[in-house]
CSV table of C-alpha atoms in Angstrom, one decimal:
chain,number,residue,atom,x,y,z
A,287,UNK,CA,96.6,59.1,137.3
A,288,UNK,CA,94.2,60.2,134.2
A,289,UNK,CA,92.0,62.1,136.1
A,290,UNK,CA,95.0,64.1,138.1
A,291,UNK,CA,97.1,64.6,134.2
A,292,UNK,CA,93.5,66.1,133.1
A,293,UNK,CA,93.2,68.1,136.2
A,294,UNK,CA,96.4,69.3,135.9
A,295,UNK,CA,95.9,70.3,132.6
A,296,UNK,CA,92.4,72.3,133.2
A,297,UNK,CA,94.0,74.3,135.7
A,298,UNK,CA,97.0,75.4,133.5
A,299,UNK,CA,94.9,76.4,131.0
A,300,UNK,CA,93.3,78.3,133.1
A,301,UNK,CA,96.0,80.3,134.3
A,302,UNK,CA,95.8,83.4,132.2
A,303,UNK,CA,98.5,85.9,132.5
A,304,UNK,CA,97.2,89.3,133.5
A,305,UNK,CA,96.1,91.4,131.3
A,306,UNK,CA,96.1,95.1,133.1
A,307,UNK,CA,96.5,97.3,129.8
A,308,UNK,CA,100.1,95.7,128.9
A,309,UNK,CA,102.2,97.2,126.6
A,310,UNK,CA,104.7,95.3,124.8
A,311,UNK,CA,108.2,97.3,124.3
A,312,UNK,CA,111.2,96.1,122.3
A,313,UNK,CA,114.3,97.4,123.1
A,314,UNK,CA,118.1,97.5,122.2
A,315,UNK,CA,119.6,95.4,124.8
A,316,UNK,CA,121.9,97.9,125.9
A,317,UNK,CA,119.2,100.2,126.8
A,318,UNK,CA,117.0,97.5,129.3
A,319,UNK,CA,118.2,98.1,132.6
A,320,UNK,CA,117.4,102.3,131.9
A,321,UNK,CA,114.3,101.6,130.5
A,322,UNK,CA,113.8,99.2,133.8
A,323,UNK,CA,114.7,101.9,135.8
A,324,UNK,CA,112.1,104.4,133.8
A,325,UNK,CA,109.4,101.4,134.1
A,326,UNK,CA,107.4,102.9,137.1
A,327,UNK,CA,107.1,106.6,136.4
A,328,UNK,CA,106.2,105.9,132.6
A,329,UNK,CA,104.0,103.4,133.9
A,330,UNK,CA,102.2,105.8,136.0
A,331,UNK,CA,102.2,109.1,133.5
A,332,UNK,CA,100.8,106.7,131.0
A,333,UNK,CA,98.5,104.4,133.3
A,334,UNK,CA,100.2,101.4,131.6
A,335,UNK,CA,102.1,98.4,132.2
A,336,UNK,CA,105.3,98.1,130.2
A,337,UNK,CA,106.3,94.8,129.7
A,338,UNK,CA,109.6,94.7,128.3
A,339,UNK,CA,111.3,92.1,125.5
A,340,UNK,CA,115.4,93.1,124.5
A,341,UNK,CA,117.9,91.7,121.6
A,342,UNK,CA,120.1,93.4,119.2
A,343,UNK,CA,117.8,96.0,117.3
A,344,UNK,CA,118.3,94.2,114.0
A,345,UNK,CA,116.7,91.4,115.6
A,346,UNK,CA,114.2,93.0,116.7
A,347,UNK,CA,113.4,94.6,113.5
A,348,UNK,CA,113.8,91.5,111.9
A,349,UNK,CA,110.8,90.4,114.7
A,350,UNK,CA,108.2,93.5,113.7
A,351,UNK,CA,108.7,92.8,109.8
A,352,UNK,CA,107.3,89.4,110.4
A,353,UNK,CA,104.2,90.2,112.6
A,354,UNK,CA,105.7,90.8,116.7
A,355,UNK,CA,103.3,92.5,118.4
A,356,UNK,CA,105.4,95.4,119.5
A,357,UNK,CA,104.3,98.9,120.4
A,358,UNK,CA,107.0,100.6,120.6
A,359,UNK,CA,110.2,99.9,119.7
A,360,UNK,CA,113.7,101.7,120.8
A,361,UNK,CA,116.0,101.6,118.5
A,362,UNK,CA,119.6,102.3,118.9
A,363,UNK,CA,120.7,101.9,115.0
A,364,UNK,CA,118.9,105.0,113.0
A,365,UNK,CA,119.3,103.5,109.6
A,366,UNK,CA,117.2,100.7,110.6
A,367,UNK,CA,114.7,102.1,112.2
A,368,UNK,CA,114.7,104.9,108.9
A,369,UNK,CA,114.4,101.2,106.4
A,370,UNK,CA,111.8,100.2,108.7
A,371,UNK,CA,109.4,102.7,108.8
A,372,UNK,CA,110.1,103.7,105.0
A,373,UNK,CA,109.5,99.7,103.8
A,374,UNK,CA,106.4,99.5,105.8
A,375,UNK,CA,102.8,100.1,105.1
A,376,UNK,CA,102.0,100.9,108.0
A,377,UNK,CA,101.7,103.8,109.9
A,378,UNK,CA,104.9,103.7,111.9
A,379,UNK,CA,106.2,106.8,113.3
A,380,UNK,CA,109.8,107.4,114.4
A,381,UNK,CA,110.8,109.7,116.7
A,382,UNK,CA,113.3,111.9,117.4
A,383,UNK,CA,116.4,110.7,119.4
A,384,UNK,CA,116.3,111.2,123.5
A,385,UNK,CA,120.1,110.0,124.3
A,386,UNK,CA,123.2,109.4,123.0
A,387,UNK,CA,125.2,106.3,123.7
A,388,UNK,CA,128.7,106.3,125.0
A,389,UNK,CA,130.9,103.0,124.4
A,390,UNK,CA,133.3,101.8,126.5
A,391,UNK,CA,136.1,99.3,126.5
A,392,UNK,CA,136.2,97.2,129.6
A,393,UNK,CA,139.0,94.5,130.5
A,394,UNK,CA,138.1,93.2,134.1
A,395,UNK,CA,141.7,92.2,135.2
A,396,UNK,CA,145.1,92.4,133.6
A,397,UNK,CA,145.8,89.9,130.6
A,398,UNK,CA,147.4,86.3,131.9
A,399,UNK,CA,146.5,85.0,128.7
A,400,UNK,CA,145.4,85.4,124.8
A,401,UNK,CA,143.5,88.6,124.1
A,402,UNK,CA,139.7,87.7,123.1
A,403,UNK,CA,137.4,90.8,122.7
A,404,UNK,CA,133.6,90.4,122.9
A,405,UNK,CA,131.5,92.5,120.9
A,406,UNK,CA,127.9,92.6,119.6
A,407,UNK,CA,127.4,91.5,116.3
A,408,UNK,CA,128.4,94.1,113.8
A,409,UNK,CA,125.8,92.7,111.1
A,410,UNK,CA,122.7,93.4,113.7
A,411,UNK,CA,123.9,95.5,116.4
A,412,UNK,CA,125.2,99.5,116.6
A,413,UNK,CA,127.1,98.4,119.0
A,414,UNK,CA,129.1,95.7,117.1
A,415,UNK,CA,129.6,98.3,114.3
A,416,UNK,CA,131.1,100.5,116.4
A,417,UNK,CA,133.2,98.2,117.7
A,418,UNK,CA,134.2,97.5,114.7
A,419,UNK,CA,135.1,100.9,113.4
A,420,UNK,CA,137.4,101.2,116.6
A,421,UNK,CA,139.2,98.3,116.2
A,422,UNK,CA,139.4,99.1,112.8
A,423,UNK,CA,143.0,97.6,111.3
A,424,UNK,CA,143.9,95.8,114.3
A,425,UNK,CA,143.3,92.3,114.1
A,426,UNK,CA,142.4,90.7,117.9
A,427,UNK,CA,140.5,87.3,118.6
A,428,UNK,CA,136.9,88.1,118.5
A,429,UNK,CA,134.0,86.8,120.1
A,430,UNK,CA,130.8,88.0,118.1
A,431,UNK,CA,128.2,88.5,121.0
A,432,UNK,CA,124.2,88.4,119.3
A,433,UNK,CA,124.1,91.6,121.2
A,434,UNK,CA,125.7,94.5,123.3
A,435,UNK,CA,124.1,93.0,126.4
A,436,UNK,CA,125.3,89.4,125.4
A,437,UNK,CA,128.9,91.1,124.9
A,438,UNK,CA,128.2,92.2,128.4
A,439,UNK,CA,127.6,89.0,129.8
A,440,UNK,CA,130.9,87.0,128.0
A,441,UNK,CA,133.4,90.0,129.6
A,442,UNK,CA,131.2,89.5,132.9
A,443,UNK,CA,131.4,85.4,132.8
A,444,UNK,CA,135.0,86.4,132.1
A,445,UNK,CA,134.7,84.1,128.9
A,446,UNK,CA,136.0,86.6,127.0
A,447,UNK,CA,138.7,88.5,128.9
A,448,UNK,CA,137.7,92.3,127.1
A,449,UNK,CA,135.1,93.9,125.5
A,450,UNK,CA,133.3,96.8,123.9
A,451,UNK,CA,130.2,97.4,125.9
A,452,UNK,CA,127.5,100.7,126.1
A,453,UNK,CA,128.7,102.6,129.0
A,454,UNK,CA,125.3,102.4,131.0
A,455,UNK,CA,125.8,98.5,131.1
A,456,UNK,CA,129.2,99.0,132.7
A,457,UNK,CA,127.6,101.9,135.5
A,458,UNK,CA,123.9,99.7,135.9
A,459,UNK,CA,126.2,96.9,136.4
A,460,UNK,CA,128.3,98.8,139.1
A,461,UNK,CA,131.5,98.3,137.7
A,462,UNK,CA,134.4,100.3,139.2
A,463,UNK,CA,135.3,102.7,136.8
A,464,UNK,CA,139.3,101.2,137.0
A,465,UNK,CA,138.2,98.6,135.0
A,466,UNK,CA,136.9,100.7,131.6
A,467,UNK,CA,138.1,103.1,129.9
A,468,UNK,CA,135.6,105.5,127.6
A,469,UNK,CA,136.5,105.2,123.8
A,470,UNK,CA,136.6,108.2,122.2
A,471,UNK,CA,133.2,109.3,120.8
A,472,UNK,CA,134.9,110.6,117.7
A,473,UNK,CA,136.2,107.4,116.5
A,474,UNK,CA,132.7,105.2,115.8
A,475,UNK,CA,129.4,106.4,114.2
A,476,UNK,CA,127.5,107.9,117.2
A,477,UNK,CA,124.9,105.6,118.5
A,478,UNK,CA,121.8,107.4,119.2
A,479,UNK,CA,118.4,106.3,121.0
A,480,UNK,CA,115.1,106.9,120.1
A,481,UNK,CA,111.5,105.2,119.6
A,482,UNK,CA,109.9,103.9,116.7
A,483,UNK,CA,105.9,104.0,117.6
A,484,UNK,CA,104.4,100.8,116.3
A,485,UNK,CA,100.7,101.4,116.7
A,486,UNK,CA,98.5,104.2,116.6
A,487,UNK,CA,97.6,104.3,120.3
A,488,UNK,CA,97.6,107.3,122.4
A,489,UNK,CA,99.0,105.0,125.6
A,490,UNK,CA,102.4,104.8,122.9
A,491,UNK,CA,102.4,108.8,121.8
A,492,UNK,CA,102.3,109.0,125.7
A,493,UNK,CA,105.1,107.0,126.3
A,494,UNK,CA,106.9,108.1,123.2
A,495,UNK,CA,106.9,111.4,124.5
A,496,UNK,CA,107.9,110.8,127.9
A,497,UNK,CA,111.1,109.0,126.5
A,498,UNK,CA,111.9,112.3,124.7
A,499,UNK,CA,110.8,114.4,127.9
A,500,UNK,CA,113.4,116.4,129.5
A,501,UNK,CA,113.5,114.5,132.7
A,502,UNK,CA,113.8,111.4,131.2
A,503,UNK,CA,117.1,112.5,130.0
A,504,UNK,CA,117.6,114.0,133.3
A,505,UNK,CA,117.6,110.4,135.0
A,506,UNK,CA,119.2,108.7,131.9
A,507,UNK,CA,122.3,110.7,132.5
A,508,UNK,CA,122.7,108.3,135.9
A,509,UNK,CA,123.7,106.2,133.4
A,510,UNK,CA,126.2,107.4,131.7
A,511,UNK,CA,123.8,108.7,129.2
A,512,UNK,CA,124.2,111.9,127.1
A,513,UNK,CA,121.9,114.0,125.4
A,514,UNK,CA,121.5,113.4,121.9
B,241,UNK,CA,109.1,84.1,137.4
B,242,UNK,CA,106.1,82.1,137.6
B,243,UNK,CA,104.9,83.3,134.2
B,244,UNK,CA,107.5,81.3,132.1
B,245,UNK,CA,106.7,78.1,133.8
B,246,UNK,CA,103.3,78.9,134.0
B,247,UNK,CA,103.9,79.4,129.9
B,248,UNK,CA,106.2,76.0,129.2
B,249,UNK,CA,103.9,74.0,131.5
B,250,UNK,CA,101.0,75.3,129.1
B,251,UNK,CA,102.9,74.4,126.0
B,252,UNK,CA,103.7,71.2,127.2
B,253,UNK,CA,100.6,70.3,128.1
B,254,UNK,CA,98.7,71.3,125.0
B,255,UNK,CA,101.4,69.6,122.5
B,256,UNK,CA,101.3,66.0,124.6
B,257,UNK,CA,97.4,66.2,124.2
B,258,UNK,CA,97.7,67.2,120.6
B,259,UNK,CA,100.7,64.4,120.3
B,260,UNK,CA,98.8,62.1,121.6
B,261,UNK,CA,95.7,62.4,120.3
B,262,UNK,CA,97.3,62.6,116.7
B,263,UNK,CA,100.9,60.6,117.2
B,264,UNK,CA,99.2,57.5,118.4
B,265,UNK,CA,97.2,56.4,115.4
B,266,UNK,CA,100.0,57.9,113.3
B,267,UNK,CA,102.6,55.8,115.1
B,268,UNK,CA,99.6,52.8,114.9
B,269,UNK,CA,99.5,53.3,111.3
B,270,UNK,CA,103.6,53.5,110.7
B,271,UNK,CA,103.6,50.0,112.7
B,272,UNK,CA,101.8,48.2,110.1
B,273,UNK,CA,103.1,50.0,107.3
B,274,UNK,CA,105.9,48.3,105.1
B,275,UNK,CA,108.0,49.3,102.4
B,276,UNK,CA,109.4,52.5,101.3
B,277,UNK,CA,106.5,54.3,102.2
B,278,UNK,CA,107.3,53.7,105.6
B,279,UNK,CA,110.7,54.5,105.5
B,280,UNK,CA,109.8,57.6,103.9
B,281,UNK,CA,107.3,58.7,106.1
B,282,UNK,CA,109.3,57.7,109.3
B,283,UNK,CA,112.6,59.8,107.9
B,284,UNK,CA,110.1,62.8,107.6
B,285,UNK,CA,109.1,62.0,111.3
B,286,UNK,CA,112.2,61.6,112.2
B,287,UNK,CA,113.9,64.9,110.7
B,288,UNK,CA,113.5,67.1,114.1
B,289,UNK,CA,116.2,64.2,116.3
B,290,UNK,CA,119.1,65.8,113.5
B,291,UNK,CA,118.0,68.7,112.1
B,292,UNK,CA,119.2,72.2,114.0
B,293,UNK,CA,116.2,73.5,115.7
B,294,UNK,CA,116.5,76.8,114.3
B,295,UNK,CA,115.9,75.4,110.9
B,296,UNK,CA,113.0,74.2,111.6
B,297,UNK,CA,112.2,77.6,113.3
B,298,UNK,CA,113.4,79.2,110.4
B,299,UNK,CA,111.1,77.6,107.5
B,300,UNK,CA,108.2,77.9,110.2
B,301,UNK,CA,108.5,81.7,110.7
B,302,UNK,CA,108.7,82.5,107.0
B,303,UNK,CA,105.1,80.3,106.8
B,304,UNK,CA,104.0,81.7,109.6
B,305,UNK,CA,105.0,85.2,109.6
B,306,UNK,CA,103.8,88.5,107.6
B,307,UNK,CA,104.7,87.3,104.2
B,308,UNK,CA,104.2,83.9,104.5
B,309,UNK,CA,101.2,82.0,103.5
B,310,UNK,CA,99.5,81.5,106.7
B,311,UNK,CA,100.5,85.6,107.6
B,312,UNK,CA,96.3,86.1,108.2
B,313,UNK,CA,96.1,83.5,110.8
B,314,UNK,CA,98.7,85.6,113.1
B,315,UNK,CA,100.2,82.3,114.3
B,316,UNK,CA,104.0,84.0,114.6
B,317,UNK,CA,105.3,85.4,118.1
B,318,UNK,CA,101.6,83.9,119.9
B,319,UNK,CA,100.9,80.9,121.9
B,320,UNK,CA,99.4,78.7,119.2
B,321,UNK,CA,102.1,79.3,117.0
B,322,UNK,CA,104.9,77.6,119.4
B,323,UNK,CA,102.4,74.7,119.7
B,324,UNK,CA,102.3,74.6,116.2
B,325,UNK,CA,106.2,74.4,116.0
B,326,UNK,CA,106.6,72.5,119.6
B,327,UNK,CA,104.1,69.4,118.0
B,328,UNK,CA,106.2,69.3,114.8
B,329,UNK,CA,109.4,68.8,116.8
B,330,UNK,CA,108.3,67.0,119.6
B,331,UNK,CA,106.6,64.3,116.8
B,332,UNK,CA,109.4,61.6,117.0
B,333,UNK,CA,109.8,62.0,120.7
B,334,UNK,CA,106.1,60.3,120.9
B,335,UNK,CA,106.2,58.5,117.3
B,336,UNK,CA,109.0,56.3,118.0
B,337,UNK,CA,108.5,54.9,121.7
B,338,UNK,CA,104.8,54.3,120.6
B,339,UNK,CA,105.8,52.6,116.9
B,340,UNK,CA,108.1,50.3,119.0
B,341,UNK,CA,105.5,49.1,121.6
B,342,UNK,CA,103.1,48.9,118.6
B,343,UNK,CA,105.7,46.6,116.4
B,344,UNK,CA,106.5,44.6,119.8
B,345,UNK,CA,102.5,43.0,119.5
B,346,UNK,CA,102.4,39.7,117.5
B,347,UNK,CA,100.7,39.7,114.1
B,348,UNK,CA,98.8,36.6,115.7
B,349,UNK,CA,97.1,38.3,118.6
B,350,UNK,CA,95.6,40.6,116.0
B,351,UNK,CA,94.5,37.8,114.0
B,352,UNK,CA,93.1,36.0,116.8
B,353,UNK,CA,90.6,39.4,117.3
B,354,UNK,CA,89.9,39.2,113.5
B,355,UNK,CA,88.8,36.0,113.9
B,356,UNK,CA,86.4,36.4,116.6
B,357,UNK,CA,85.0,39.0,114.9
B,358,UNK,CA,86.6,42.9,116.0
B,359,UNK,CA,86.4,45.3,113.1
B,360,UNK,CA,90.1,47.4,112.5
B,361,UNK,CA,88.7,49.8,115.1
B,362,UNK,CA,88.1,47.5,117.9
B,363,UNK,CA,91.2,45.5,117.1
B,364,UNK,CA,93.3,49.1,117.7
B,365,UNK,CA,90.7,49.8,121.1
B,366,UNK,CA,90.8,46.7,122.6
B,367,UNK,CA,93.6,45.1,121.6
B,368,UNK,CA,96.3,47.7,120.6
B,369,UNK,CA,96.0,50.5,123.0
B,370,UNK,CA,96.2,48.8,125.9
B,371,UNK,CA,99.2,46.8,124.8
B,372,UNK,CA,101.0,49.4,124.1
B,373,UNK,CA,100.3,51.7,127.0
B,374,UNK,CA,103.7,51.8,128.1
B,375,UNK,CA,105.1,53.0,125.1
B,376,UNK,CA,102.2,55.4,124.9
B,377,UNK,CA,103.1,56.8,128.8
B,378,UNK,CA,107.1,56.9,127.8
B,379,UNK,CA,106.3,58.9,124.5
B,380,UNK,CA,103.9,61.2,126.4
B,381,UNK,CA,106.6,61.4,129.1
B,382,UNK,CA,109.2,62.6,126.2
B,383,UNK,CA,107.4,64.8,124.4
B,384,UNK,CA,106.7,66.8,127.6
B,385,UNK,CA,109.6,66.8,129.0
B,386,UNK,CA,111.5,67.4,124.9
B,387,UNK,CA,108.9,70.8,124.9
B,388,UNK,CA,109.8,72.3,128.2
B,389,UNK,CA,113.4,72.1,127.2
B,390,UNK,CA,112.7,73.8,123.7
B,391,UNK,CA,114.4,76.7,122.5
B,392,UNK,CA,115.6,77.2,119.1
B,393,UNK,CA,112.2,76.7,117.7
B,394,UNK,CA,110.2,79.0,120.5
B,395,UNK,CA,113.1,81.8,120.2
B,396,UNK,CA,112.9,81.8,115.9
B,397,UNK,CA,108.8,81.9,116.0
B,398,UNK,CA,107.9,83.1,119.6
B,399,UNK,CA,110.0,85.8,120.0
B,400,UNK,CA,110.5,86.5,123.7
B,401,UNK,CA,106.8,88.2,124.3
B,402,UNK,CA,106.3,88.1,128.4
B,403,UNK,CA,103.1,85.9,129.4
B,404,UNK,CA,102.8,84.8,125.9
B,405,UNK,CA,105.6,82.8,124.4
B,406,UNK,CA,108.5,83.3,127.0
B,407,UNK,CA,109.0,79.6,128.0
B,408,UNK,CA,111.6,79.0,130.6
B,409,UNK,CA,114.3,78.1,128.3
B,410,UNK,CA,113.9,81.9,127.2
B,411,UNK,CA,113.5,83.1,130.6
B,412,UNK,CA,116.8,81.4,131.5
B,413,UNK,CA,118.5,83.3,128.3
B,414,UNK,CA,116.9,87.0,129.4
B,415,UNK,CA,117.6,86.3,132.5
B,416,UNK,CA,121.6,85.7,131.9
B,417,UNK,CA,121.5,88.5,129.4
B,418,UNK,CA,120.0,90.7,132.1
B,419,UNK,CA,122.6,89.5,134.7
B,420,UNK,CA,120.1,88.2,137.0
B,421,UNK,CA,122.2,84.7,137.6
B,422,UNK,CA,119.8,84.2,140.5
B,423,UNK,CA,117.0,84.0,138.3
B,424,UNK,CA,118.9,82.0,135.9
B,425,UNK,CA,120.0,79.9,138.5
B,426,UNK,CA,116.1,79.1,139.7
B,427,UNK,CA,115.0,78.3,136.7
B,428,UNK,CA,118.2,76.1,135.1
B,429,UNK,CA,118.3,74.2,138.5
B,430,UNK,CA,114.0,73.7,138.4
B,431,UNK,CA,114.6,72.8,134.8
B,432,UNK,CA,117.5,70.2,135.6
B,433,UNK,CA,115.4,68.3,138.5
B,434,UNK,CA,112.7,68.5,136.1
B,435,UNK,CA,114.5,66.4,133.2
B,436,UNK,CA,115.6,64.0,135.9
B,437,UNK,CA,112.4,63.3,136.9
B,438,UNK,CA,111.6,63.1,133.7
B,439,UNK,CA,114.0,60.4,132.8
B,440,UNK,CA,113.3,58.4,136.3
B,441,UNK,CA,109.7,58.3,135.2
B,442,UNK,CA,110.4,56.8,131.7
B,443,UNK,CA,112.9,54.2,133.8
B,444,UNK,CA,109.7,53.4,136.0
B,445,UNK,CA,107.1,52.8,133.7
B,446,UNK,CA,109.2,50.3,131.9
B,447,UNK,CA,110.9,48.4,135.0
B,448,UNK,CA,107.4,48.3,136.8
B,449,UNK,CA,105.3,47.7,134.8
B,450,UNK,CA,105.4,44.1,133.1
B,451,UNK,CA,105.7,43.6,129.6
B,452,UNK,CA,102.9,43.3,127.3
């Protein structure tokens, strides 16, 4: 029994994850299935391999202040990417935005019952904030989501019976477009995409520019995507 | 989808061995301790079975992490830094089973060693140790089976870094968040058959194996 538990362990600590020139990229929830989609052909103009970790991007921010080793992040709340970069010593570099946005309000099935409207925390995510601006006055049953894609998930587990989600979550997710409706882009602070390069590494300016390329956008449009 | 369990298997593993190798003489210790020093130093041992897990994640990442004190070690959002936070909670999970199986050996079998001559050392070797070996397995047991089923602490100082510090219990979260309830599925149902077995195993040693 000894020798098999310390055999056992050996051989896990042998397993070593691969290591084929990784790069680590935090993103905005609401923008990981795209970035999935981009994976491939970034990986190949950039001979990388992106590995991909997603939360609200005040989380995420909150992960880089204290050490994450990200090297790239995409950001879908300027003013924190702006405080980021500005209250850093290091030599972070944000980039311009590639997409715009859009925000939708999605309510699967007709109400039967109380009103309860996921949507991403307002303190961390754009997304939230957003929401927040449209609802404005009104005062409906929330359920505070940590993020967009966590908002997502509650309207989709129908534990929350509507919700204010990023439109490319809605198309990735193929939902019939009877069941959203597109809230007017004038009424919340426009939420716009864009990269904050971490490390000074010419794999990230490589992938930092293919994000802003004109044929990312291109694709990103399947999305619901616009430009920014 | 191999990677996380490949990662939690890891983690578990290297915070039994350090658990063991560091909760046993502490538990040994705690067992002959009396008085208010013990009661204090088993409250602080026992702080993780009450206390939120992201609490404890919470004061670790401000040690740990870029302003902390312990910033130049880069311990936040790696592999040793969940060990680091997995040993500090999983510490009563092998402290307490162990403590018990200690207390549970009469005063007089020690004595009896004394007085044929075994120093402290050997009286813990030759005589403690194997007394207590099913309290030793069940604690071992726990702790592994408490660390694969972490995630307040591994989410607060880990971060959800692929190959490095996503653990299942992570997985199981990115994968729900990413819609992929198949994934989710695999893992929650692996993890759910694995804290059974866990549980039948801590059942066996202590119907099967005869008191001390």
């Amino acid at each position: 029994m000894k020798l098999a538990f310390i055999s056992l362990f050996v051989l896990l600590a042998a397993c070593t994850a691969p290591d084929d020139n990784p790069v680590l990229i935090a993103t905005a929830s609401s923008f990981r299935p795209a970035l999935e989609m981009l994976a491939p052909a970034l990986n190949d103009k950039c001979n990388t391999n992106i590995q991909i970790s997603s939360g609200s991007t005040g989380a995420l921010v909150t992960q880089i202040r204290q050490g994450a080793p990200f090297g790239l992040l995409i950001s879908a709340d300027q003013n924190l990417s702006k405080q980021l970069v500005s209250s850093s010593a290091k030599s972070y570099r944000l980039n311009a935005a590639f997409a715009r946005s859009p925000m939708a309000y999605w309510q699967p099935k007709p109400l039967t019952k109380k009103l309860t409207i996921a949507i991403a925390n307002p303190k961390t995510a754009p997304f939230g904030k957003a929401a927040m601006q449209v609802i404005a006055d009104s005062n409906p049953d929330l359920v505070i989501a940590s993020n967009a894609g966590q908002a997502f998930v509650f309207v989709h587990t129908r534990a929350a019976n509507a919700g204010y989600v990023p439109l490319p979550l809605l198309i990735a997710a193929e939902i019939p477009d009877t069941e959203y409706k597109l809230i007017d882009k004038n009424t919340y602070s426009p939420i716009f995409l864009h990269n904050v390069r971490l490390r000074n590494n010419p794999v990230l300016d490589c992938l930092a520019d293919q994000l802003n390329a004109t044929q990312t956008m291109t694709r990103l449009a399947e999305f619901g995507y616009l430009p920014p | 989808m191999l990677s996380p369990i490949i990662t939690s298997l890891q983690l578990a593993f290297v915070t039994t061995l350090i658990l063991l190798i560091a909760g046993v003489p502490l538990a040994f210790g705690l067992s002959r301790m009396r008085g208010f020093k013990r009661a204090l130093l088993e409250s602080l041992i026992a702080i993780p079975l009450v206390l939120p897990p992201t609490v404890l994640g919470f004061y670790l990442l401000l040690l740990l992490g870029a302003n902390g004190p312990f910033a130049p070690l880069n311990l936040v959002f790696s592999f040793p830094g969940l060990v680091i936070g997995s040993v500090l909670f999983s510490l009563p999970f092998m402290i307490r089973p162990v403590q018990t199986a200690f207390e549970a050996i009469p005063d007089s079998l020690f004595e009896a060693g004394a007085s044929m001559g075994a120093g402290s050392w050997q009286r813990f070797y030759l005589l403690a140790l194997p007394l207590a070996r099913n309290g030793i397995w069940s604690g071992m047991i726990l702790s592994f089976a408490h660390t694969i089923g972490e995630f307040g602490v591994v989410l607060m100082i880990g971060g959800n870094i692929p190959d490095k510090t996503r653990v299942v219990s992570i997985a199981i979260f990115d994968a729900v968040e990413r819609l992929d309830y198949t994934e989710a599925h695999i893992l929650s149902a692996s993890l759910v058959v694995f804290s059974f077995i866990a549980m039948v195993l801590v059942s066996w040693v202590f119907r099967d194996r005869k008191p001390a």
